[in-house]
C-alpha angles and dihedrals in degrees: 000000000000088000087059088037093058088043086060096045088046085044089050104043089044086057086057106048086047091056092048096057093044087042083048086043103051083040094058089045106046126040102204140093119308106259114234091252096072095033089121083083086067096059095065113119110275091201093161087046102043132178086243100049088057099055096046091057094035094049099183114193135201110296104015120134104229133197129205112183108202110007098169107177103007101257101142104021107071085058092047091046090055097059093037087084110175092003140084136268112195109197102203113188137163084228133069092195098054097052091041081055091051094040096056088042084054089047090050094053094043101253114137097172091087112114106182118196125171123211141104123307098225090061112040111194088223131113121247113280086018097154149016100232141008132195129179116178125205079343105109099068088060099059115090093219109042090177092054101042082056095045091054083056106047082046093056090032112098121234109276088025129146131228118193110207107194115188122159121188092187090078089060088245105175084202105050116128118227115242097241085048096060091044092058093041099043093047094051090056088060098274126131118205114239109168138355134188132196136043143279095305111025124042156146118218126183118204122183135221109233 
């Protein structure tokens, strides 16, 4: 029995370290979103990049409409959702999937401000001064066009609005955007950096439109 009990656990763990290489491998060679069918990559632990640190830098308040582009697997939006009261939380993602998964996780736990939309990044079927905040996390680095992707931002963005940038290169993340990358960039799209936490290789940074 034990015998039978420690094959399934080899068996297991080997499953997993297989599907991690094909999941690196598939990462390195193809900068784009990460499809549904690996998204178990995106459940690992984000420990530099925690629930708690978002929401500290991204401060939502009552009321706001919020935006999350490329939520995945919901990590960081139930918790959003949930401070957002009387307000709106629009998911955005390149992949229905993706967003019909995270609404039903939001029905089950009672939350009803959640608005999905599928659609490209680098063309955000919003109006101009749409919401009050933004956040994307380890997302970036998967869009072809960064510059785009931070333009249609700062364009749906109200004046005085934040936007919140996560990237973490501890994970081993073969996206992740550097942070003095992201302040050139970010800048040059209209934004103005106003705080950032973390190191050297995992960090939030909130930028503000003037």
């Amino acid at each position: 029995m034990g015998h039978s009990i420690e094959r399934v656990r080899v068996k297991r763990t080997s499953l997993m370290v297989l599907g991690g290489l094909a999941a690196g491998y598939w990462m390195r060679t193809h900068p784009s979103a990460c499809p549904y069918s690996l998204r178990f990559v995106l459940r690992f632990p984000r420990r530099a990049l925690a629930r708690e640190r978002l929401l500290e830098i991204l401060a939502p308040e009552p009321g706001e409409r919020v935006l999350e582009l490329g939520p995945g697997t919901g990590y960081y939006t139930l918790g959003v959702a949930a401070a957002l009261d009387g307000g709106t939380l629009d998911i955005f993602d390149i992949s229905q999937e993706f967003l019909d998964d995270l609404v039903r996780k939001a029905r089950d736990q009672g939350i009803d401000n959640i608005t999905p939309t599928q659609g490209d990044a680098r063309a955000l079927p919003y109006g101009d001064d749409t919401f009050d905040a933004a956040y994307l996390v380890a997302v970036l680095g998967e869009i072809p066009d960064e510059d785009a992707a931070l333009r249609e931002l700062a364009r749906v963005l109200r004046p005085g609005g934040r936007l919140v940038v996560g990237e973490s290169l501890a994970s081993g993340d073969p996206h992740a955007v550097l942070f003095g990358k992201l302040r050139s960039r970010g800048e040059h799209a209209g934004f103005t950096l106003e705080d950032r936490q973390g190191g050297p290789l995992a960090y939030f940074a909130r930028f503000r439109i003037p």
